[in-house]
Coordinates of C-alpha atoms (C1' of nucleotides) in Angstrom, one line a residue:
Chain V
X16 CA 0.4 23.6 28.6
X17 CA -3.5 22.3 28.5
X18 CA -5.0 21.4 31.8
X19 CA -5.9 17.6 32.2
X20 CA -9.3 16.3 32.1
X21 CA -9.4 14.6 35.8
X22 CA -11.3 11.5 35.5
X23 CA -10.5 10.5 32.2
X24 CA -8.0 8.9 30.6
X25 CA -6.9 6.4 28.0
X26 CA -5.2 3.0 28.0
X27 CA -3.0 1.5 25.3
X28 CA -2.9 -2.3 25.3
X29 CA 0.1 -2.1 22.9
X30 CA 0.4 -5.6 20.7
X31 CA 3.6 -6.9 19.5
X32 CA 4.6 -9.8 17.7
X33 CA 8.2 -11.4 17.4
X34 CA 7.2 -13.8 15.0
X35 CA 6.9 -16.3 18.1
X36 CA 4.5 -15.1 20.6
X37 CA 1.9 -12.4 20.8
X38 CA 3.1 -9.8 23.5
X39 CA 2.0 -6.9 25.4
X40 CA 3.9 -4.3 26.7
X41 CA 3.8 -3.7 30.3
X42 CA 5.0 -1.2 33.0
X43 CA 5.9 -2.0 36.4
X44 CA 4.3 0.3 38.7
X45 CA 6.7 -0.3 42.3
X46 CA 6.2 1.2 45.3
X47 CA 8.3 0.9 48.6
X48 CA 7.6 1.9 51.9
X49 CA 9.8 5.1 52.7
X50 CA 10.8 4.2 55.9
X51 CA 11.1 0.0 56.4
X52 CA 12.3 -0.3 52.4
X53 CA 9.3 -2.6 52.2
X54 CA 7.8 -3.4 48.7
X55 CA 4.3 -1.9 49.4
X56 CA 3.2 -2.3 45.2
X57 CA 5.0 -4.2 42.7
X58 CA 2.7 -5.7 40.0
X59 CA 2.5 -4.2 36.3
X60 CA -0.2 -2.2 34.7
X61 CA -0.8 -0.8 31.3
X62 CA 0.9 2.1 29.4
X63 CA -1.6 4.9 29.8
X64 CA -2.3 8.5 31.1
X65 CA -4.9 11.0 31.3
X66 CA -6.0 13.4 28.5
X67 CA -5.5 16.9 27.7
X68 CA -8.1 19.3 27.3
X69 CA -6.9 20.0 23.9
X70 CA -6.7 16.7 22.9
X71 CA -9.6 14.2 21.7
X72 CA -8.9 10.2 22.3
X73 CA -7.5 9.9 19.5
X74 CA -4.8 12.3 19.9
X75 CA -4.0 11.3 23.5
X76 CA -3.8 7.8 22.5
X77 CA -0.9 8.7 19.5
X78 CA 0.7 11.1 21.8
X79 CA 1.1 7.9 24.5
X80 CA 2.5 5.7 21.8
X81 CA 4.9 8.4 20.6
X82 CA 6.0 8.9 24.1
X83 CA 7.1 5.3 24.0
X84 CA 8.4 4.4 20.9
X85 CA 9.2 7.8 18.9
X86 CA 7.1 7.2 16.5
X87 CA 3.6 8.6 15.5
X88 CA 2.4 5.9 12.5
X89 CA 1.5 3.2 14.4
X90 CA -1.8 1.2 14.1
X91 CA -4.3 2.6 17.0
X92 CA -7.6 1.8 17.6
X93 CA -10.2 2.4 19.8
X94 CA -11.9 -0.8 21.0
X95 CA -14.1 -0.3 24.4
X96 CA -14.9 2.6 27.2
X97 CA -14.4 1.4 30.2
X98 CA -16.5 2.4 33.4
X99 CA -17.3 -0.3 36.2
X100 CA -17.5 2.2 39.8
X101 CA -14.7 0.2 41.3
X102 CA -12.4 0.0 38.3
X103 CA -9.4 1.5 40.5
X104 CA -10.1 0.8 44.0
X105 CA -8.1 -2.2 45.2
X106 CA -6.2 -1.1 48.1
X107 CA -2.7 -1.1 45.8
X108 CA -4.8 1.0 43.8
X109 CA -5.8 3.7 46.4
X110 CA -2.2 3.5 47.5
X111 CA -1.0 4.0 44.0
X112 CA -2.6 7.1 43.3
X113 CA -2.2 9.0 46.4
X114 CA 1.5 8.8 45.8
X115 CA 0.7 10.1 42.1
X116 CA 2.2 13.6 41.5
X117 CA -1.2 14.7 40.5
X118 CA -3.7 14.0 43.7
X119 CA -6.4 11.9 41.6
X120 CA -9.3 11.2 44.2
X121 CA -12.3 11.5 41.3
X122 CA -14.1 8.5 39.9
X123 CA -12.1 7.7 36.2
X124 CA -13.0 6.7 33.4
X125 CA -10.9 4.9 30.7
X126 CA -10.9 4.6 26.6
X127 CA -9.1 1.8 25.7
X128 CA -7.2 1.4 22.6
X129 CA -5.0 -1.5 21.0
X130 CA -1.7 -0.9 19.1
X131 CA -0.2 -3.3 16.8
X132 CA 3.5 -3.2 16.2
X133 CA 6.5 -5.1 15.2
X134 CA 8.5 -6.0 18.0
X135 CA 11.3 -6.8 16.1
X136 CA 12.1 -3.7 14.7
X137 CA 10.2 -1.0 16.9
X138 CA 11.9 -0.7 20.4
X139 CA 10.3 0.6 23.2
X140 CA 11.0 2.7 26.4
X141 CA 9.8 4.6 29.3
X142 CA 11.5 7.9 31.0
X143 CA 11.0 7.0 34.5
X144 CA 9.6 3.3 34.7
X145 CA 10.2 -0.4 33.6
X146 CA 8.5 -1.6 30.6
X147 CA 8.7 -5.0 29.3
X148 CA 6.7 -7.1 27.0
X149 CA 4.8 -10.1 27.9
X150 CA 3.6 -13.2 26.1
X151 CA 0.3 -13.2 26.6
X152 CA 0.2 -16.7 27.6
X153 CA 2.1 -15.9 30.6
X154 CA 0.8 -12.2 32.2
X155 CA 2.3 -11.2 35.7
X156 CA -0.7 -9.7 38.2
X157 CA -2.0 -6.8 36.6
X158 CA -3.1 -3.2 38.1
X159 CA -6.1 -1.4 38.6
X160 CA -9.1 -3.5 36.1
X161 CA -6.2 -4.1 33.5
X162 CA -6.7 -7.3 33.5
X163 CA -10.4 -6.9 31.5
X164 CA -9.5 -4.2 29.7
X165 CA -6.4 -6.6 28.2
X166 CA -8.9 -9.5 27.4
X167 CA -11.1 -7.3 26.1
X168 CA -8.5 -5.8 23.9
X169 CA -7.8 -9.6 22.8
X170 CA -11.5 -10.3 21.9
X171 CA -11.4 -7.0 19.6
X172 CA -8.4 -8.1 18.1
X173 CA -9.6 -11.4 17.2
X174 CA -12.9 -10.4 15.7
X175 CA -10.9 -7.5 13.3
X176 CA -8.3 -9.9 12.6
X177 CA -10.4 -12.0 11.1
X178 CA -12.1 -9.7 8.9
X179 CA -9.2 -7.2 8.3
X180 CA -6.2 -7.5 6.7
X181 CA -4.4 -5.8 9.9
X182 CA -1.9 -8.7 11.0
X183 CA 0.6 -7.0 8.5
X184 CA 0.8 -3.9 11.2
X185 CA 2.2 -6.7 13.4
X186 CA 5.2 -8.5 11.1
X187 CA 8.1 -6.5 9.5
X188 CA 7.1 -4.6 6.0
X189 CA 8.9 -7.3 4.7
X190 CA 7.3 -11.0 5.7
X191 CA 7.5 -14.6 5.1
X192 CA 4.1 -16.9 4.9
X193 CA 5.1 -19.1 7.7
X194 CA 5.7 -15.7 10.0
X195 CA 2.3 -14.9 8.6
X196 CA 1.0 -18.2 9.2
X197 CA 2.6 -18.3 13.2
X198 CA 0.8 -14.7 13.9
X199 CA -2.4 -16.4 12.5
X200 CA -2.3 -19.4 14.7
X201 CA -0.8 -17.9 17.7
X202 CA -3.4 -15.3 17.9
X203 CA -6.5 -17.1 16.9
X204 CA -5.4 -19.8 18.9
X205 CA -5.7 -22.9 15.9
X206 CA -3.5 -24.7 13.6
X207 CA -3.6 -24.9 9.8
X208 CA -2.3 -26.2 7.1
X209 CA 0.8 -24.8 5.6
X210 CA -0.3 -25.8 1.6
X211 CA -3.5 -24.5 2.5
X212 CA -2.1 -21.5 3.8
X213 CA 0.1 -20.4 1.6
X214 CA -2.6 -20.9 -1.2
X215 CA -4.9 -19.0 0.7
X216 CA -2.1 -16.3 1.2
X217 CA -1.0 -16.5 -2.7
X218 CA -4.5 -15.5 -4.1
X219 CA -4.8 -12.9 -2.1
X220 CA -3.9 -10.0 -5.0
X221 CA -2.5 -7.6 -1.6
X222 CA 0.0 -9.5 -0.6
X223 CA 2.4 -8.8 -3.1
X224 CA 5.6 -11.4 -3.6
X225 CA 8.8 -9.8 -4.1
X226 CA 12.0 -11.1 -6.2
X227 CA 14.1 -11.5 -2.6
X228 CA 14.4 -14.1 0.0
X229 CA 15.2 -14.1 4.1
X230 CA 18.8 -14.0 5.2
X231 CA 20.5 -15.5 8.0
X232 CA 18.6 -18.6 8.5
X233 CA 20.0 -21.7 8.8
X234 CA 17.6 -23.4 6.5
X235 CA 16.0 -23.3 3.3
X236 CA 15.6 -18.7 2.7
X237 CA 11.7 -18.6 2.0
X238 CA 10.8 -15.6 -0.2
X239 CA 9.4 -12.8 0.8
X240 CA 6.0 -10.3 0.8
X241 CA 5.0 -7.0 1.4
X242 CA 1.6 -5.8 2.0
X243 CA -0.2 -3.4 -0.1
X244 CA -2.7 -1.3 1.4
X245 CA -4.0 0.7 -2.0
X246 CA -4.3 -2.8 -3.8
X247 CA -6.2 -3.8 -0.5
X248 CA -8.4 -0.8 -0.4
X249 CA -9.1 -1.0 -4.4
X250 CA -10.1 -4.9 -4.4
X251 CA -11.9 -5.4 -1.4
X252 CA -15.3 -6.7 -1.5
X253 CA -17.9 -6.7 1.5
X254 CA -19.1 -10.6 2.2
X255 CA -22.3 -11.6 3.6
X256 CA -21.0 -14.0 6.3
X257 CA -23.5 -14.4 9.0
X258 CA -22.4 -17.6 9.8
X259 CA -20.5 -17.4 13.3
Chain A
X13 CA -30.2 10.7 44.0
X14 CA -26.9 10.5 42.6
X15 CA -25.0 13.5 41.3
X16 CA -24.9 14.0 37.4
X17 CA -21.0 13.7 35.9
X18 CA -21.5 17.0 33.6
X19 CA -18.3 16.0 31.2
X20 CA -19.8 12.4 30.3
X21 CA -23.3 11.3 28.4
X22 CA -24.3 8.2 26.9
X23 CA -25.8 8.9 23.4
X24 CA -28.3 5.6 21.8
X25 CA -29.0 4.6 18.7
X26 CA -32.2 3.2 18.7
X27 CA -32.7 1.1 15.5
X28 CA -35.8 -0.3 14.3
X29 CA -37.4 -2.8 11.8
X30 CA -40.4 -2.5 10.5
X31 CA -40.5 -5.7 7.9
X32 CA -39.5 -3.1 5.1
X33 CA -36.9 -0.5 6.2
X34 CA -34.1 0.3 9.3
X35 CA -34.9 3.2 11.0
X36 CA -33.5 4.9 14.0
X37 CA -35.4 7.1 16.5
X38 CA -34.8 10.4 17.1
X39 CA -36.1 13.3 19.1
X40 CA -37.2 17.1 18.4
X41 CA -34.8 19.8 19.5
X42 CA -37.1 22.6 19.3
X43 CA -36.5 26.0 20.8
X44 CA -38.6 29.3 20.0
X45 CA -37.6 32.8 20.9
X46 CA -39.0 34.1 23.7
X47 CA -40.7 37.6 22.6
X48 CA -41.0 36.9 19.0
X49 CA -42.2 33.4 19.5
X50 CA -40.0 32.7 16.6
X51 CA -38.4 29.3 15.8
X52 CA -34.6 29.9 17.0
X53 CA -33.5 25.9 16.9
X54 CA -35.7 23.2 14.9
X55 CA -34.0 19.4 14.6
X56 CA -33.1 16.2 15.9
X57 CA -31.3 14.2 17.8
X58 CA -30.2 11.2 19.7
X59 CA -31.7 10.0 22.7
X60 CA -29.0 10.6 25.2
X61 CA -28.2 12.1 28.8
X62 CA -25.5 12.3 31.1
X63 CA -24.4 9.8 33.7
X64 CA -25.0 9.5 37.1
X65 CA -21.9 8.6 39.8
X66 CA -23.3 5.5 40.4
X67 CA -23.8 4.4 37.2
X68 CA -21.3 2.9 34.6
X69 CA -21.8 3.3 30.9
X70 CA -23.9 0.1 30.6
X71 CA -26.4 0.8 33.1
X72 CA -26.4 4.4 31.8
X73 CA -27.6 3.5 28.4
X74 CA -30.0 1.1 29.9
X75 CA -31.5 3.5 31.7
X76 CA -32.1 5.7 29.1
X77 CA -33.7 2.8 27.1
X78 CA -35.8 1.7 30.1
X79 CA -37.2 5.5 30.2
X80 CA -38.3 5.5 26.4
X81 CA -39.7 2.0 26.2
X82 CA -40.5 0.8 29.4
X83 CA -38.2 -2.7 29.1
X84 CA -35.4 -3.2 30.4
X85 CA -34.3 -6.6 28.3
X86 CA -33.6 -4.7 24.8
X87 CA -30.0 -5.2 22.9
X88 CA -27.2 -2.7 24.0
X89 CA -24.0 -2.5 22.6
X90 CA -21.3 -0.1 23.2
X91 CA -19.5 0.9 19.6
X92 CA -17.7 4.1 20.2
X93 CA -16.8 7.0 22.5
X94 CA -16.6 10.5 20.9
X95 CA -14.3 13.1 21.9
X96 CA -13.8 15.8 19.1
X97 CA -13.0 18.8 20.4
X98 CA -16.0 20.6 18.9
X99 CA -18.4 18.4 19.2
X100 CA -21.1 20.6 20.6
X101 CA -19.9 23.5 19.9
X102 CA -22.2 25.1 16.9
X103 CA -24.1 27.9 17.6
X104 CA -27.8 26.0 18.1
X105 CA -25.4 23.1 20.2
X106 CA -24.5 26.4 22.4
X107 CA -27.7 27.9 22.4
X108 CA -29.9 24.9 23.2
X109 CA -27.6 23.6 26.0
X110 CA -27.6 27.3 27.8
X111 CA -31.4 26.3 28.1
X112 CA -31.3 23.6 29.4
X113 CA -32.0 23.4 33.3
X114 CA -28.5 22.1 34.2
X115 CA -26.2 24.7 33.1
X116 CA -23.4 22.6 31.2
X117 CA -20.6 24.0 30.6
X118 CA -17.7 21.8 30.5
X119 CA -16.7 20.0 27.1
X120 CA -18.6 17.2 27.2
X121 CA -17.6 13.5 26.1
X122 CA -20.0 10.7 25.0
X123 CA -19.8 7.1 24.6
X124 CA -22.1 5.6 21.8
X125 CA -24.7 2.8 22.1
X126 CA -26.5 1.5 19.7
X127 CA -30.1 -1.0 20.5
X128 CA -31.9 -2.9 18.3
X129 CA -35.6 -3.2 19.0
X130 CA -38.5 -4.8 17.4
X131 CA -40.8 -1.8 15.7
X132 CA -43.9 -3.0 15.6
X133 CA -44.5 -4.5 18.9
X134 CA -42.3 -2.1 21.3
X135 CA -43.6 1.1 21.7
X136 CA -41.3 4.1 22.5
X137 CA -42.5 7.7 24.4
X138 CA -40.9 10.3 25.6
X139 CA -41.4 12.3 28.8
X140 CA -41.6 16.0 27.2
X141 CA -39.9 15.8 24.0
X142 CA -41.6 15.0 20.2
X143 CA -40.1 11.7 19.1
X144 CA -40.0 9.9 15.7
X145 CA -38.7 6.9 14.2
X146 CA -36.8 7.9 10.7
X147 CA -36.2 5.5 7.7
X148 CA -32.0 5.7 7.9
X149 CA -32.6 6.6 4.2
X150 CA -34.6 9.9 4.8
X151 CA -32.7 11.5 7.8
X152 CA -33.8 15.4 9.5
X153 CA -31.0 17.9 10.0
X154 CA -29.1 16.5 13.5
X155 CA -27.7 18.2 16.2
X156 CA -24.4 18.2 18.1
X157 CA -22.2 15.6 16.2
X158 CA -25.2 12.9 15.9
X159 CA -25.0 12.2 12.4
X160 CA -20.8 11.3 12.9
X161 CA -22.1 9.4 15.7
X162 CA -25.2 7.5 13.7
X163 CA -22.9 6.9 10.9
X164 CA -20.1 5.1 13.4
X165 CA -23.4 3.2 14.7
X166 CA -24.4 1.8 11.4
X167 CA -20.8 0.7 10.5
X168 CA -20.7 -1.3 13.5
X169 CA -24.3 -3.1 13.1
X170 CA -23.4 -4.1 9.3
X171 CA -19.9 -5.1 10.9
X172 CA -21.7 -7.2 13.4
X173 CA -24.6 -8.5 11.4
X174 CA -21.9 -10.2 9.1
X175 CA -20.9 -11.9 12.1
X176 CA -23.2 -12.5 14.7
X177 CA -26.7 -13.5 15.0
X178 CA -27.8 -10.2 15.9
X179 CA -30.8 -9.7 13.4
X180 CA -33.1 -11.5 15.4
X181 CA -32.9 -8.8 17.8
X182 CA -35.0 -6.9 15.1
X183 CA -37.7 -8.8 14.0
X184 CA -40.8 -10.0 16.8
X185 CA -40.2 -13.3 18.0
X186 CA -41.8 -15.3 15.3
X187 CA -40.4 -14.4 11.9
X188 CA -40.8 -15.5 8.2
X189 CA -37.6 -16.1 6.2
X190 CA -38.4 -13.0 4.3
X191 CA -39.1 -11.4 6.6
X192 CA -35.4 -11.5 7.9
X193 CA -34.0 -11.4 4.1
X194 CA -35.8 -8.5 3.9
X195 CA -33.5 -7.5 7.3
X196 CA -30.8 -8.1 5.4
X197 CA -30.8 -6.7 2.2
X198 CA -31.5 -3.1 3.9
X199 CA -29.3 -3.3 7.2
X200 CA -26.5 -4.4 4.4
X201 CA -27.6 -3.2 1.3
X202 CA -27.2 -6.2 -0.2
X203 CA -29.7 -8.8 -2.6
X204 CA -29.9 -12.1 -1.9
X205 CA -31.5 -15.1 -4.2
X206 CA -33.9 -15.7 -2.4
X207 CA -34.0 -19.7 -2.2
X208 CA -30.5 -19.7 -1.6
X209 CA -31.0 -17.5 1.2
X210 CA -33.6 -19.8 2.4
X211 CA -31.3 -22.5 2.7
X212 CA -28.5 -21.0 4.4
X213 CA -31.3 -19.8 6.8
X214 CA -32.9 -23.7 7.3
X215 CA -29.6 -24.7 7.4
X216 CA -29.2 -22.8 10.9
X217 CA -29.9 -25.0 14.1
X218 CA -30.3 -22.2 16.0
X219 CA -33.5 -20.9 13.4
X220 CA -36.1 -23.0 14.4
X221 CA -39.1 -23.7 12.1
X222 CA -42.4 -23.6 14.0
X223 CA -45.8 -25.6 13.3
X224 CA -47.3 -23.1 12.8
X225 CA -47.9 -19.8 9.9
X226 CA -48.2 -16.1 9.7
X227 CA -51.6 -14.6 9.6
X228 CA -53.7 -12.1 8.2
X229 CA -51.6 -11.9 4.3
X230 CA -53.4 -11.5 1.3
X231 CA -50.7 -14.3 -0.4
X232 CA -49.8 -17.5 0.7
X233 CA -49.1 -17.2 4.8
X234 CA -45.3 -18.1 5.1
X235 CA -44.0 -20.4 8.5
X236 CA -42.9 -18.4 10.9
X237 CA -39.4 -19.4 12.7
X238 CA -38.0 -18.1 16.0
X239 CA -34.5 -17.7 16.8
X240 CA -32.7 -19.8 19.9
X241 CA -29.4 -18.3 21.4
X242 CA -29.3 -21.1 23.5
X243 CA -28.8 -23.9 20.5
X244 CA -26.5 -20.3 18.6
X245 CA -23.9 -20.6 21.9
X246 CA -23.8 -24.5 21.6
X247 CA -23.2 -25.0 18.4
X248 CA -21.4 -21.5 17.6
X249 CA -17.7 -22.4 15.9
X250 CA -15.1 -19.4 15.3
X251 CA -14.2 -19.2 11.6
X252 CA -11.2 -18.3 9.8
X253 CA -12.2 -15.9 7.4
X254 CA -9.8 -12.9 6.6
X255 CA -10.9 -12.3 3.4
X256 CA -12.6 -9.2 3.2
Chain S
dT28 C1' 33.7 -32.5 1.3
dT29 C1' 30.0 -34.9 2.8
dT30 C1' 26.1 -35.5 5.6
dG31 C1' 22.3 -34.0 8.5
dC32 C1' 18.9 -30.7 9.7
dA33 C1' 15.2 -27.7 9.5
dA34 C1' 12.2 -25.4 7.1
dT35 C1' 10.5 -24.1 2.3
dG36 C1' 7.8 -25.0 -2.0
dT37 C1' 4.7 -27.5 -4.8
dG38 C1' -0.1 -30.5 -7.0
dT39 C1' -4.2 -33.1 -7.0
dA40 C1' -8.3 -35.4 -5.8
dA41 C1' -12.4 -35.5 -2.8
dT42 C1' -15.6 -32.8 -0.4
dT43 C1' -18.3 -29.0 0.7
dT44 C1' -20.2 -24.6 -0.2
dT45 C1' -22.0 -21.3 -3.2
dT46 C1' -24.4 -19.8 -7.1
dA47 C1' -27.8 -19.7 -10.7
dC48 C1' -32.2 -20.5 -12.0
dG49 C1' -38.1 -22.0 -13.0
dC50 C1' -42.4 -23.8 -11.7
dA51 C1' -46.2 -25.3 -8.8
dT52 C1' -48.8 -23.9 -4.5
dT53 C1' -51.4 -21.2 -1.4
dA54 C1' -55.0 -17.9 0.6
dG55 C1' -57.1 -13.7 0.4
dA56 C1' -59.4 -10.3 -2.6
dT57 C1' -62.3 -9.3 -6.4
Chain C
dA21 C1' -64.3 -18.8 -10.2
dT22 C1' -60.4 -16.1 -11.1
dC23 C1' -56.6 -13.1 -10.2
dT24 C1' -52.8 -11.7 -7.4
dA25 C1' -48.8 -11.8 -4.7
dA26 C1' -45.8 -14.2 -2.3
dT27 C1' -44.3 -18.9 -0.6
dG28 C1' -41.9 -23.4 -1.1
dC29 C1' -39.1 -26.5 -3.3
dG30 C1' -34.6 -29.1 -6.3
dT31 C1' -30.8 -29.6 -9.2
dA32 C1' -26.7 -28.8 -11.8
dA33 C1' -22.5 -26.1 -12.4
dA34 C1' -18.9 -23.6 -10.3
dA35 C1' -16.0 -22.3 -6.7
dA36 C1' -13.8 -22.9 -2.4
dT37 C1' -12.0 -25.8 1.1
dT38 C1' -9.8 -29.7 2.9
dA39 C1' -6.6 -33.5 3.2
dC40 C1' -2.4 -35.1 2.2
dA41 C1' 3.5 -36.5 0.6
dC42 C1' 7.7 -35.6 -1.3
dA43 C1' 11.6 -33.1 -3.3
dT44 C1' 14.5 -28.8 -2.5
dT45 C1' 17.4 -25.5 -0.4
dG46 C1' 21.2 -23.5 2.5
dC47 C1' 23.6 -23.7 6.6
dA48 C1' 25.9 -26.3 10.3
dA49 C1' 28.3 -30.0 12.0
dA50 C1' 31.2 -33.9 11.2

DNA sequence: TTTGCAATGTGTAATTTTTACGCATTAGAT
DNA sequence: ATCTAATGCGTAAAAATTACACATTGCAAA
């Protein structure tokens, strides 16, 4: 087994989207006092761990996510290095790590990375701690500097969102345009019109309509799209923006 | 003085603009053989050194900036942190960093910024080493995993320069319009007409047109224009865009 | 069976933005 | 005085964006 690398790791602000709210995926990190039974931590922190010598961010990052959810295709990207001096050294945080099997007491340094999956479908789990996911309009306290490194995660997401096609890592292979619209709006945090939208969605030669409609609604079935990365890669053009 | 942290560096990419091309500056890695006196290692590379424990990545890459220039107001921006396994690992990479005074051993991690500085007004020196500003077009031979690490550098200033106001950054505070198509069409790659470009540029409140013209052309002297971030964060609006 | 509900699906006109394109002007150099 | 090289300006056509209303569908409840 590769030896760790001490003081650095990697943190995975893993998105998800239930074609409602944007999420985040949290794990409680709870700590009692041995003897009185007294809550001495109980806030919730990021999924993350420290890397291998034998691995690169990259890998370390994957192998995180496939700890959680099984799988190893999931959209990862680095976003931001993170490396204020007091990054973990709240009291909680001290406190935290001395009861860590591995006796961290060097300065560390984090590489943060944002997942995007489909909380619908993926499911998610932990061996030996609570995970839950969290609308991001309503966070419990957060651990160690988690709290930046989760906005900043939100402010890369934002940008790439709206130059990349990647909202489709967030929604089902198969999609409607209002869940497509929802993710737009709850994301980027405005409203638009649903004609507008759609027409907007329909020219768009990647997103590809399909002869089959949504089930198990109790309303109108809208029809459904899947997303086609080749046609995507083949079509795009760069556009001189510059106007932000 | 603070001790080094011998697994982590800060690498910059120092971009320049001289009214006609980008260029980035590098420095000579230059390494003769003792008896023979003949040339053993003969390239280039980043500017770049490790951190210090009480630094973080920012002031780290600051520093390094302040050292070569003298200034200590010039653009930063973190893009990426590097991590392959072999990274320095070629035989010159080896050889150059056993001569070195600190005696590195470790796999070493680096966390990229890049700076955008003015050309022909900021000068740039370095303590003991040759240094050189290269047209990106007409790159030397680089050591270590630079040219990964330049290439990553110049994907995320044409990524930005679509969508922030970062140009200015480039060009002396009084510019001609050209002068920043010019920016333009090389940074991107691009050609724009140029009236059109002119008014998409006047129509800018944040470009302000001076009273006032360039000097010392053999044509027509073009009004120079300066860029106001305070007027870009006022009137700044986030735009839907998702088209690329 | 009918009715109500909740969301889908569609078109057009007005406005704004983008694109294409040619000619007169200026200041230094010769 | 003339040449040169780049600046400065305007308009028409095309394309993209915005604003906006009503009929349709399928399930659920009555």
């Amino acid at each position: 087994m590769a030896k760790i690398i001490p003081n650095l790791s990697v943190d995975c602000v893993i998105f998800g989207f239930d074609f409602n709210q944007l999420n985040v995926l949290l794990v409680e990190r709870k700590l009692d006092d041995e003897k009185t039974g007294k809550s001495l931590i109980d806030d919730w922190t990021l999924t993350g761990y420290h890397i291998f010598e034998d691995e690169n961010f990259d890998t370390a990052a994957a192998r995180i996510l496939k700890g959680l959810s099984g799988l190893d295709n999931i959209y990862l990207e680095q976003f931001y290095a993170f490396s204020r001096l007091d990054r973990v050294n709240s009291p909680n945080d001290k406190l935290w790590l001395d009861h860590q099997s591995e006796g961290f007491s060097e300065r560390i340094f984090t590489v943060g990375y944002f997942s995007l999956i489909d909380n619908t479908t993926v499911s998610i789990s932990h061996n030996d701690r609570n995970v839950k996911w969290f609308p991001i309009t309503d966070l419990p306290e957060l651990g160690f500097d988690h709290k930046e490194i989760l906005e900043k995660a939100l402010e890369k997401l934002r940008a790439k969102l709206r130059s990349e096609p990647i909202g489709f890592e967030l929604l089902p292979e198969k999609f409607t345009v209002s869940q497509l619209q929802r993710l737009y709006e709850v994301i980027l945090g405005t409203k638009f019109d649903r004609r507008n939208f759609r027409k907007k969605v329909l020219q768009m030669k990647y997103v590809i309509p399909l002869d089959e409609k949504q089930k198990g609604v109790k309303h109108k079935p809208a029809q459904l799209f899947i997303f086609s990365k080749e046609v995507y890669e083949k079509t795009k053009t760069e556009r001189f923006d510059f106007s932000i």
